[in-house]
mmCIF file of N, CA, C and O in Angstrom:
data_model
loop_
_atom_site.group_PDB
_atom_site.id
_atom_site.type_symbol
_atom_site.label_atom_id
_atom_site.label_comp_id
_atom_site.label_asym_id
_atom_site.label_seq_id
_atom_site.Cartn_x
_atom_site.Cartn_y
_atom_site.Cartn_z
ATOM 1 N N MET A 1366 -86.048 62.447 191.641
ATOM 2 C CA MET A 1366 -85.381 61.184 191.810
ATOM 3 C C MET A 1366 -84.032 61.175 191.110
ATOM 4 O O MET A 1366 -83.044 60.704 191.669
ATOM 5 N N ALA A 1367 -83.989 61.710 189.898
ATOM 6 C CA ALA A 1367 -82.722 61.719 189.157
ATOM 7 C C ALA A 1367 -81.685 62.588 189.856
ATOM 8 O O ALA A 1367 -80.508 62.252 189.877
ATOM 9 N N ILE A 1368 -82.110 63.674 190.454
ATOM 10 C CA ILE A 1368 -81.175 64.558 191.156
ATOM 11 C C ILE A 1368 -80.569 63.828 192.348
ATOM 12 O O ILE A 1368 -79.375 63.945 192.619
ATOM 13 N N LEU A 1369 -81.371 63.067 193.060
ATOM 14 C CA LEU A 1369 -80.857 62.334 194.213
ATOM 15 C C LEU A 1369 -79.842 61.277 193.799
ATOM 16 O O LEU A 1369 -78.906 60.977 194.539
ATOM 17 N N LEU A 1370 -80.024 60.706 192.615
ATOM 18 C CA LEU A 1370 -79.118 59.660 192.162
ATOM 19 C C LEU A 1370 -77.746 60.196 191.774
ATOM 20 O O LEU A 1370 -76.764 59.471 191.846
ATOM 21 N N ILE A 1371 -77.656 61.458 191.362
ATOM 22 C CA ILE A 1371 -76.373 61.975 190.916
ATOM 23 C C ILE A 1371 -75.744 62.956 191.906
ATOM 24 O O ILE A 1371 -74.776 63.616 191.574
ATOM 25 N N LEU A 1372 -76.270 63.051 193.113
ATOM 26 C CA LEU A 1372 -75.686 63.948 194.104
ATOM 27 C C LEU A 1372 -74.268 63.514 194.465
ATOM 28 O O LEU A 1372 -73.993 62.339 194.661
ATOM 29 N N LYS A 1373 -73.391 64.467 194.545
ATOM 30 C CA LYS A 1373 -71.996 64.230 194.921
ATOM 31 C C LYS A 1373 -71.751 64.905 196.270
ATOM 32 O O LYS A 1373 -72.494 65.778 196.689
ATOM 33 N N PRO A 1374 -70.678 64.523 196.967
ATOM 34 C CA PRO A 1374 -70.396 65.149 198.263
ATOM 35 C C PRO A 1374 -70.129 66.651 198.172
ATOM 36 O O PRO A 1374 -70.394 67.393 199.095
ATOM 37 N N ASN A 1375 -69.619 67.107 197.046
ATOM 38 C CA ASN A 1375 -69.366 68.543 196.889
ATOM 39 C C ASN A 1375 -70.310 69.122 195.834
ATOM 40 O O ASN A 1375 -70.813 68.419 194.962
ATOM 41 N N HIS A 1376 -70.528 70.409 195.917
ATOM 42 C CA HIS A 1376 -71.463 71.073 195.014
ATOM 43 C C HIS A 1376 -70.943 71.078 193.576
ATOM 44 O O HIS A 1376 -71.720 70.942 192.629
ATOM 45 N N GLY A 1377 -69.655 71.223 193.382
ATOM 46 C CA GLY A 1377 -69.075 71.274 192.044
ATOM 47 C C GLY A 1377 -69.263 69.979 191.279
ATOM 48 O O GLY A 1377 -69.497 69.985 190.071
ATOM 49 N N GLY A 1378 -69.150 68.855 191.962
ATOM 50 C CA GLY A 1378 -69.347 67.564 191.303
ATOM 51 C C GLY A 1378 -70.769 67.363 190.840
ATOM 52 O O GLY A 1378 -71.017 66.843 189.751
ATOM 53 N N THR A 1379 -71.725 67.781 191.660
ATOM 54 C CA THR A 1379 -73.132 67.657 191.286
ATOM 55 C C THR A 1379 -73.457 68.577 190.116
ATOM 56 O O THR A 1379 -74.185 68.187 189.195
ATOM 57 N N LYS A 1380 -72.915 69.778 190.141
ATOM 58 C CA LYS A 1380 -73.153 70.740 189.068
ATOM 59 C C LYS A 1380 -72.582 70.227 187.746
ATOM 60 O O LYS A 1380 -73.236 70.312 186.700
ATOM 61 N N LYS A 1381 -71.391 69.662 187.792
ATOM 62 C CA LYS A 1381 -70.770 69.113 186.584
ATOM 63 C C LYS A 1381 -71.588 67.938 186.049
ATOM 64 O O LYS A 1381 -71.788 67.799 184.839
ATOM 65 N N GLN A 1382 -72.072 67.097 186.943
ATOM 66 C CA GLN A 1382 -72.872 65.938 186.548
ATOM 67 C C GLN A 1382 -74.182 66.389 185.886
ATOM 68 O O GLN A 1382 -74.624 65.792 184.909
ATOM 69 N N ASN A 1383 -74.793 67.432 186.416
ATOM 70 C CA ASN A 1383 -76.028 67.956 185.822
ATOM 71 C C ASN A 1383 -75.779 68.521 184.431
ATOM 72 O O ASN A 1383 -76.586 68.325 183.520
ATOM 73 N N PHE A 1384 -74.671 69.238 184.247
ATOM 74 C CA PHE A 1384 -74.329 69.762 182.924
ATOM 75 C C PHE A 1384 -74.038 68.628 181.951
ATOM 76 O O PHE A 1384 -74.424 68.692 180.779
ATOM 77 N N ASN A 1385 -73.363 67.586 182.422
ATOM 78 C CA ASN A 1385 -73.112 66.426 181.566
ATOM 79 C C ASN A 1385 -74.413 65.758 181.143
ATOM 80 O O ASN A 1385 -74.567 65.344 179.998
ATOM 81 N N ARG A 1386 -75.340 65.650 182.069
ATOM 82 C CA ARG A 1386 -76.626 65.016 181.756
ATOM 83 C C ARG A 1386 -77.413 65.853 180.757
ATOM 84 O O ARG A 1386 -77.948 65.334 179.788
ATOM 85 N N LEU A 1387 -77.464 67.142 180.965
ATOM 86 C CA LEU A 1387 -78.205 68.015 180.057
ATOM 87 C C LEU A 1387 -77.556 68.047 178.678
ATOM 88 O O LEU A 1387 -78.229 67.903 177.653
ATOM 89 N N GLY A 1388 -76.250 68.222 178.638
ATOM 90 C CA GLY A 1388 -75.549 68.256 177.352
ATOM 91 C C GLY A 1388 -75.636 66.938 176.614
ATOM 92 O O GLY A 1388 -75.841 66.905 175.398
ATOM 93 N N GLY A 1389 -75.485 65.835 177.325
ATOM 94 C CA GLY A 1389 -75.583 64.523 176.700
ATOM 95 C C GLY A 1389 -76.967 64.249 176.136
ATOM 96 O O GLY A 1389 -77.105 63.647 175.070
ATOM 97 N N THR A 1390 -77.987 64.712 176.835
ATOM 98 C CA THR A 1390 -79.357 64.520 176.345
ATOM 99 C C THR A 1390 -79.601 65.327 175.079
ATOM 100 O O THR A 1390 -80.185 64.822 174.119
ATOM 101 N N VAL A 1391 -79.128 66.553 175.053
ATOM 102 C CA VAL A 1391 -79.325 67.396 173.865
ATOM 103 C C VAL A 1391 -78.565 66.823 172.666
ATOM 104 O O VAL A 1391 -79.116 66.712 171.565
ATOM 105 N N VAL A 1392 -77.326 66.428 172.879
ATOM 106 C CA VAL A 1392 -76.541 65.837 171.789
ATOM 107 C C VAL A 1392 -77.174 64.521 171.332
ATOM 108 O O VAL A 1392 -77.248 64.247 170.133
ATOM 109 N N GLY A 1393 -77.663 63.724 172.269
ATOM 110 C CA GLY A 1393 -78.330 62.476 171.918
ATOM 111 C C GLY A 1393 -79.588 62.700 171.107
ATOM 112 O O GLY A 1393 -79.882 61.943 170.175
ATOM 113 N N LEU A 1394 -80.351 63.736 171.436
ATOM 114 C CA LEU A 1394 -81.548 64.063 170.661
ATOM 115 C C LEU A 1394 -81.199 64.455 169.240
ATOM 116 O O LEU A 1394 -81.834 64.001 168.276
ATOM 117 N N VAL A 1395 -80.181 65.280 169.093
ATOM 118 C CA VAL A 1395 -79.774 65.728 167.750
ATOM 119 C C VAL A 1395 -79.250 64.546 166.932
ATOM 120 O O VAL A 1395 -79.608 64.378 165.760
ATOM 121 N N LEU A 1396 -78.415 63.719 167.547
ATOM 122 C CA LEU A 1396 -77.872 62.561 166.831
ATOM 123 C C LEU A 1396 -78.961 61.559 166.453
ATOM 124 O O LEU A 1396 -78.952 61.016 165.346
ATOM 125 N N SER A 1397 -79.895 61.312 167.368
ATOM 126 C CA SER A 1397 -80.935 60.336 167.051
ATOM 127 C C SER A 1397 -81.862 60.849 165.953
ATOM 128 O O SER A 1397 -82.292 60.079 165.097
ATOM 129 N N PHE A 1398 -82.129 62.147 165.945
ATOM 130 C CA PHE A 1398 -82.951 62.690 164.865
ATOM 131 C C PHE A 1398 -82.223 62.574 163.530
ATOM 132 O O PHE A 1398 -82.820 62.201 162.521
ATOM 133 N N SER A 1399 -80.922 62.843 163.515
ATOM 134 C CA SER A 1399 -80.175 62.731 162.261
ATOM 135 C C SER A 1399 -80.051 61.280 161.809
ATOM 136 O O SER A 1399 -80.104 60.991 160.614
ATOM 137 N N ILE A 1400 -79.892 60.348 162.751
ATOM 138 C CA ILE A 1400 -79.835 58.927 162.397
ATOM 139 C C ILE A 1400 -81.165 58.484 161.792
ATOM 140 O O ILE A 1400 -81.198 57.771 160.788
ATOM 141 N N LEU A 1401 -82.263 58.924 162.374
ATOM 142 C CA LEU A 1401 -83.574 58.559 161.839
ATOM 143 C C LEU A 1401 -83.832 59.174 160.469
ATOM 144 O O LEU A 1401 -84.524 58.599 159.638
ATOM 145 N N TYR A 1402 -83.278 60.325 160.251
ATOM 146 C CA TYR A 1402 -83.494 61.004 158.981
ATOM 147 C C TYR A 1402 -82.696 60.348 157.851
ATOM 148 O O TYR A 1402 -83.179 60.249 156.731
ATOM 149 N N PHE A 1403 -81.462 59.903 158.160
ATOM 150 C CA PHE A 1403 -80.584 59.403 157.107
ATOM 151 C C PHE A 1403 -80.536 57.880 156.978
ATOM 152 O O PHE A 1403 -80.185 57.378 155.919
ATOM 153 N N LEU A 1404 -80.846 57.140 158.022
ATOM 154 C CA LEU A 1404 -80.765 55.680 157.970
ATOM 155 C C LEU A 1404 -82.156 55.057 157.925
ATOM 156 O O LEU A 1404 -83.071 55.537 158.590
ATOM 157 N N PRO A 1405 -82.307 53.974 157.179
ATOM 158 C CA PRO A 1405 -83.589 53.260 157.220
ATOM 159 C C PRO A 1405 -83.752 52.522 158.550
ATOM 160 O O PRO A 1405 -82.776 52.238 159.247
ATOM 161 N N LEU A 1406 -84.992 52.224 158.894
ATOM 162 C CA LEU A 1406 -85.276 51.622 160.197
ATOM 163 C C LEU A 1406 -84.658 50.239 160.380
ATOM 164 O O LEU A 1406 -84.320 49.858 161.494
ATOM 165 N N TYR A 1407 -84.476 49.476 159.311
ATOM 166 C CA TYR A 1407 -83.914 48.139 159.480
ATOM 167 C C TYR A 1407 -82.433 48.157 159.844
ATOM 168 O O TYR A 1407 -81.896 47.160 160.306
ATOM 169 N N LEU A 1408 -81.746 49.269 159.659
ATOM 170 C CA LEU A 1408 -80.344 49.377 160.069
ATOM 171 C C LEU A 1408 -80.186 49.858 161.509
ATOM 172 O O LEU A 1408 -79.110 49.764 162.077
ATOM 173 N N ILE A 1409 -81.255 50.365 162.091
ATOM 174 C CA ILE A 1409 -81.160 50.921 163.442
ATOM 175 C C ILE A 1409 -81.057 49.820 164.490
ATOM 176 O O ILE A 1409 -80.291 49.932 165.449
ATOM 177 N N SER A 1410 -81.801 48.751 164.339
ATOM 178 C CA SER A 1410 -81.811 47.692 165.349
ATOM 179 C C SER A 1410 -80.446 47.057 165.597
ATOM 180 O O SER A 1410 -80.055 46.887 166.747
ATOM 181 N N PRO A 1411 -79.666 46.695 164.569
ATOM 182 C CA PRO A 1411 -78.339 46.126 164.862
ATOM 183 C C PRO A 1411 -77.405 47.115 165.553
ATOM 184 O O PRO A 1411 -76.559 46.725 166.359
ATOM 185 N N LEU A 1412 -77.577 48.385 165.273
ATOM 186 C CA LEU A 1412 -76.704 49.385 165.889
ATOM 187 C C LEU A 1412 -77.032 49.618 167.361
ATOM 188 O O LEU A 1412 -76.215 50.168 168.095
ATOM 189 N N LEU A 1413 -78.211 49.210 167.802
ATOM 190 C CA LEU A 1413 -78.590 49.394 169.205
ATOM 191 C C LEU A 1413 -77.681 48.605 170.145
ATOM 192 O O LEU A 1413 -77.350 49.083 171.223
ATOM 193 N N LEU A 1414 -77.278 47.422 169.750
ATOM 194 C CA LEU A 1414 -76.387 46.628 170.598
ATOM 195 C C LEU A 1414 -75.053 47.336 170.818
ATOM 196 O O LEU A 1414 -74.519 47.337 171.924
ATOM 197 N N VAL A 1415 -74.531 47.937 169.771
ATOM 198 C CA VAL A 1415 -73.270 48.674 169.890
ATOM 199 C C VAL A 1415 -73.454 49.878 170.811
ATOM 200 O O VAL A 1415 -72.613 50.162 171.666
ATOM 201 N N ARG A 1416 -74.572 50.557 170.692
ATOM 202 C CA ARG A 1416 -74.817 51.732 171.538
ATOM 203 C C ARG A 1416 -74.995 51.353 173.001
ATOM 204 O O ARG A 1416 -74.554 52.073 173.889
ATOM 205 N N TYR A 1417 -75.649 50.224 173.261
ATOM 206 C CA TYR A 1417 -75.772 49.765 174.649
ATOM 207 C C TYR A 1417 -74.409 49.457 175.253
ATOM 208 O O TYR A 1417 -74.124 49.823 176.387
ATOM 209 N N PHE A 1418 -73.580 48.787 174.491
ATOM 210 C CA PHE A 1418 -72.239 48.477 174.973
ATOM 211 C C PHE A 1418 -71.457 49.756 175.263
ATOM 212 O O PHE A 1418 -70.785 49.863 176.299
ATOM 213 N N LEU A 1419 -71.529 50.734 174.378
ATOM 214 C CA LEU A 1419 -70.817 51.996 174.585
ATOM 215 C C LEU A 1419 -71.370 52.766 175.784
ATOM 216 O O LEU A 1419 -70.608 53.374 176.535
ATOM 217 N N ALA A 1420 -72.679 52.743 175.970
ATOM 218 C CA ALA A 1420 -73.276 53.440 177.110
ATOM 219 C C ALA A 1420 -72.790 52.851 178.427
ATOM 220 O O ALA A 1420 -72.437 53.575 179.359
ATOM 221 N N ILE A 1421 -72.752 51.531 178.500
ATOM 222 C CA ILE A 1421 -72.311 50.880 179.739
ATOM 223 C C ILE A 1421 -70.823 51.080 179.969
ATOM 224 O O ILE A 1421 -70.376 51.299 181.092
ATOM 225 N N SER A 1422 -70.041 51.052 178.904
ATOM 226 C CA SER A 1422 -68.595 51.165 179.085
ATOM 227 C C SER A 1422 -68.145 52.585 179.447
ATOM 228 O O SER A 1422 -67.117 52.757 180.095
ATOM 229 N N TYR A 1423 -68.897 53.608 179.055
ATOM 230 C CA TYR A 1423 -68.500 54.989 179.341
ATOM 231 C C TYR A 1423 -69.136 55.565 180.608
ATOM 232 O O TYR A 1423 -68.861 56.701 180.956
ATOM 233 N N ILE A 1424 -69.966 54.828 181.302
ATOM 234 C CA ILE A 1424 -70.721 55.391 182.426
ATOM 235 C C ILE A 1424 -69.814 55.891 183.551
ATOM 236 O O ILE A 1424 -70.107 56.887 184.197
ATOM 237 N N LYS A 1425 -68.692 55.245 183.795
ATOM 238 C CA LYS A 1425 -67.784 55.683 184.860
ATOM 239 C C LYS A 1425 -66.750 56.689 184.374
ATOM 240 O O LYS A 1425 -66.386 57.613 185.087
ATOM 241 N N ASP A 1426 -66.266 56.521 183.159
ATOM 242 C CA ASP A 1426 -65.186 57.373 182.658
ATOM 243 C C ASP A 1426 -65.675 58.722 182.141
ATOM 244 O O ASP A 1426 -65.100 59.755 182.452
ATOM 245 N N ASP A 1427 -66.714 58.713 181.331
ATOM 246 C CA ASP A 1427 -67.218 59.951 180.729
ATOM 247 C C ASP A 1427 -68.745 59.911 180.761
ATOM 248 O O ASP A 1427 -69.386 59.362 179.866
ATOM 249 N N TYR A 1428 -69.311 60.492 181.801
ATOM 250 C CA TYR A 1428 -70.752 60.410 182.021
ATOM 251 C C TYR A 1428 -71.538 61.102 180.911
ATOM 252 O O TYR A 1428 -72.583 60.611 180.490
ATOM 253 N N GLY A 1429 -71.047 62.224 180.425
ATOM 254 C CA GLY A 1429 -71.752 62.938 179.361
ATOM 255 C C GLY A 1429 -71.865 62.112 178.094
ATOM 256 O O GLY A 1429 -72.912 62.082 177.444
ATOM 257 N N LEU A 1430 -70.794 61.418 177.730
ATOM 258 C CA LEU A 1430 -70.815 60.565 176.555
ATOM 259 C C LEU A 1430 -71.734 59.364 176.762
ATOM 260 O O LEU A 1430 -72.442 58.932 175.843
ATOM 261 N N ALA A 1431 -71.757 58.834 177.974
ATOM 262 C CA ALA A 1431 -72.660 57.723 178.274
ATOM 263 C C ALA A 1431 -74.118 58.155 178.144
ATOM 264 O O ALA A 1431 -74.953 57.391 177.644
ATOM 265 N N VAL A 1432 -74.436 59.374 178.575
ATOM 266 C CA VAL A 1432 -75.810 59.877 178.461
ATOM 267 C C VAL A 1432 -76.202 60.041 176.993
ATOM 268 O O VAL A 1432 -77.352 59.801 176.627
ATOM 269 N N VAL A 1433 -75.251 60.413 176.142
ATOM 270 C CA VAL A 1433 -75.531 60.502 174.708
ATOM 271 C C VAL A 1433 -75.982 59.144 174.182
ATOM 272 O O VAL A 1433 -77.003 59.024 173.502
ATOM 273 N N PHE A 1434 -75.240 58.091 174.524
ATOM 274 C CA PHE A 1434 -75.584 56.758 174.031
ATOM 275 C C PHE A 1434 -76.867 56.228 174.668
ATOM 276 O O PHE A 1434 -77.655 55.547 174.007
ATOM 277 N N ILE A 1435 -77.111 56.552 175.922
ATOM 278 C CA ILE A 1435 -78.351 56.129 176.575
ATOM 279 C C ILE A 1435 -79.554 56.799 175.906
ATOM 280 O O ILE A 1435 -80.576 56.161 175.642
ATOM 281 N N THR A 1436 -79.430 58.089 175.620
ATOM 282 C CA THR A 1436 -80.511 58.811 174.947
ATOM 283 C C THR A 1436 -80.763 58.239 173.564
ATOM 284 O O THR A 1436 -81.919 58.065 173.145
ATOM 285 N N LEU A 1437 -79.682 57.935 172.843
ATOM 286 C CA LEU A 1437 -79.834 57.313 171.526
ATOM 287 C C LEU A 1437 -80.592 55.994 171.626
ATOM 288 O O LEU A 1437 -81.499 55.724 170.837
ATOM 289 N N CYS A 1438 -80.218 55.179 172.588
ATOM 290 C CA CYS A 1438 -80.872 53.878 172.742
ATOM 291 C C CYS A 1438 -82.346 54.026 173.082
ATOM 292 O O CYS A 1438 -83.199 53.351 172.503
ATOM 293 N N VAL A 1439 -82.660 54.898 174.015
ATOM 294 C CA VAL A 1439 -84.056 55.064 174.447
ATOM 295 C C VAL A 1439 -84.919 55.583 173.305
ATOM 296 O O VAL A 1439 -85.994 55.050 173.023
ATOM 297 N N LEU A 1440 -84.449 56.615 172.627
ATOM 298 C CA LEU A 1440 -85.264 57.186 171.558
ATOM 299 C C LEU A 1440 -85.388 56.247 170.366
ATOM 300 O O LEU A 1440 -86.464 56.133 169.778
ATOM 301 N N LEU A 1441 -84.323 55.576 170.015
ATOM 302 C CA LEU A 1441 -84.406 54.681 168.866
ATOM 303 C C LEU A 1441 -85.233 53.439 169.177
ATOM 304 O O LEU A 1441 -85.856 52.879 168.284
ATOM 305 N N LEU A 1442 -85.261 53.022 170.427
ATOM 306 C CA LEU A 1442 -86.164 51.932 170.798
ATOM 307 C C LEU A 1442 -87.620 52.381 170.753
ATOM 308 O O LEU A 1442 -88.505 51.613 170.377
ATOM 309 N N MET A 1443 -87.872 53.614 171.147
ATOM 310 C CA MET A 1443 -89.233 54.139 171.078
ATOM 311 C C MET A 1443 -89.702 54.257 169.634
ATOM 312 O O MET A 1443 -90.868 54.032 169.329
ATOM 313 N N VAL A 1444 -88.796 54.590 168.745
ATOM 314 C CA VAL A 1444 -89.151 54.788 167.348
ATOM 315 C C VAL A 1444 -89.543 53.479 166.687
ATOM 316 O O VAL A 1444 -90.359 53.461 165.768
ATOM 317 N N THR A 1445 -89.003 52.380 167.143
ATOM 318 C CA THR A 1445 -89.365 51.111 166.532
ATOM 319 C C THR A 1445 -90.836 50.775 166.787
ATOM 320 O O THR A 1445 -91.404 49.981 166.057
ATOM 321 N N LYS A 1446 -91.446 51.388 167.803
ATOM 322 C CA LYS A 1446 -92.862 51.148 168.108
ATOM 323 C C LYS A 1446 -93.771 52.296 167.677
ATOM 324 O O LYS A 1446 -94.956 52.118 167.500
ATOM 325 N N LEU A 1447 -93.220 53.500 167.548
ATOM 326 C CA LEU A 1447 -94.015 54.687 167.236
ATOM 327 C C LEU A 1447 -93.572 55.308 165.924
ATOM 328 O O LEU A 1447 -92.559 54.938 165.349
ATOM 329 N N ASN A 1448 -94.315 56.284 165.491
ATOM 330 C CA ASN A 1448 -93.905 57.120 164.385
ATOM 331 C C ASN A 1448 -92.701 57.951 164.849
ATOM 332 O O ASN A 1448 -92.714 58.499 165.945
ATOM 333 N N PRO A 1449 -91.634 58.083 164.058
ATOM 334 C CA PRO A 1449 -90.446 58.800 164.523
ATOM 335 C C PRO A 1449 -90.710 60.222 164.990
ATOM 336 O O PRO A 1449 -90.133 60.678 165.967
ATOM 337 N N TYR A 1450 -91.587 60.950 164.326
ATOM 338 C CA TYR A 1450 -91.806 62.342 164.714
ATOM 339 C C TYR A 1450 -92.641 62.457 165.989
ATOM 340 O O TYR A 1450 -92.463 63.376 166.761
ATOM 341 N N ASP A 1451 -93.553 61.514 166.214
ATOM 342 C CA ASP A 1451 -94.308 61.500 167.459
ATOM 343 C C ASP A 1451 -93.405 61.197 168.649
ATOM 344 O O ASP A 1451 -93.618 61.698 169.748
ATOM 345 N N CYS A 1452 -92.391 60.404 168.420
ATOM 346 C CA CYS A 1452 -91.438 60.056 169.482
ATOM 347 C C CYS A 1452 -90.731 61.296 170.022
ATOM 348 O O CYS A 1452 -90.565 61.463 171.222
ATOM 349 N N PHE A 1453 -90.319 62.193 169.126
ATOM 350 C CA PHE A 1453 -89.619 63.398 169.569
ATOM 351 C C PHE A 1453 -90.559 64.358 170.287
ATOM 352 O O PHE A 1453 -90.146 65.065 171.186
ATOM 353 N N ILE A 1454 -91.807 64.356 169.916
ATOM 354 C CA ILE A 1454 -92.779 65.201 170.617
ATOM 355 C C ILE A 1454 -92.995 64.686 172.026
ATOM 356 O O ILE A 1454 -93.062 65.463 172.973
ATOM 357 N N PHE A 1455 -93.073 63.349 172.210
ATOM 358 C CA PHE A 1455 -93.231 62.773 173.548
ATOM 359 C C PHE A 1455 -92.018 63.044 174.409
ATOM 360 O O PHE A 1455 -92.129 63.293 175.600
ATOM 361 N N ARG A 1456 -90.830 62.976 173.850
ATOM 362 C CA ARG A 1456 -89.604 63.161 174.627
ATOM 363 C C ARG A 1456 -89.483 64.612 175.018
ATOM 364 O O ARG A 1456 -89.065 64.974 176.058
#
């Protein structure tokens, strides 16, 4: 389903979009793990609003950066309900 959503008319555009998605997810995982390690949980919730705004604003201009913020939001929202280390195992 995700592949169908990012298909472009040319092969190069689709390939670039896939690399942006993969790279953004990996960077988002690393950043979210470091945020969880260094920041207490009560500081994470206010920062989620800023990350949502950044994810929406970068979706057209820089897809890879938008995926970083989307990954941060998804994982940090999961952590508020689960143990942080179990969250990374599920992802």
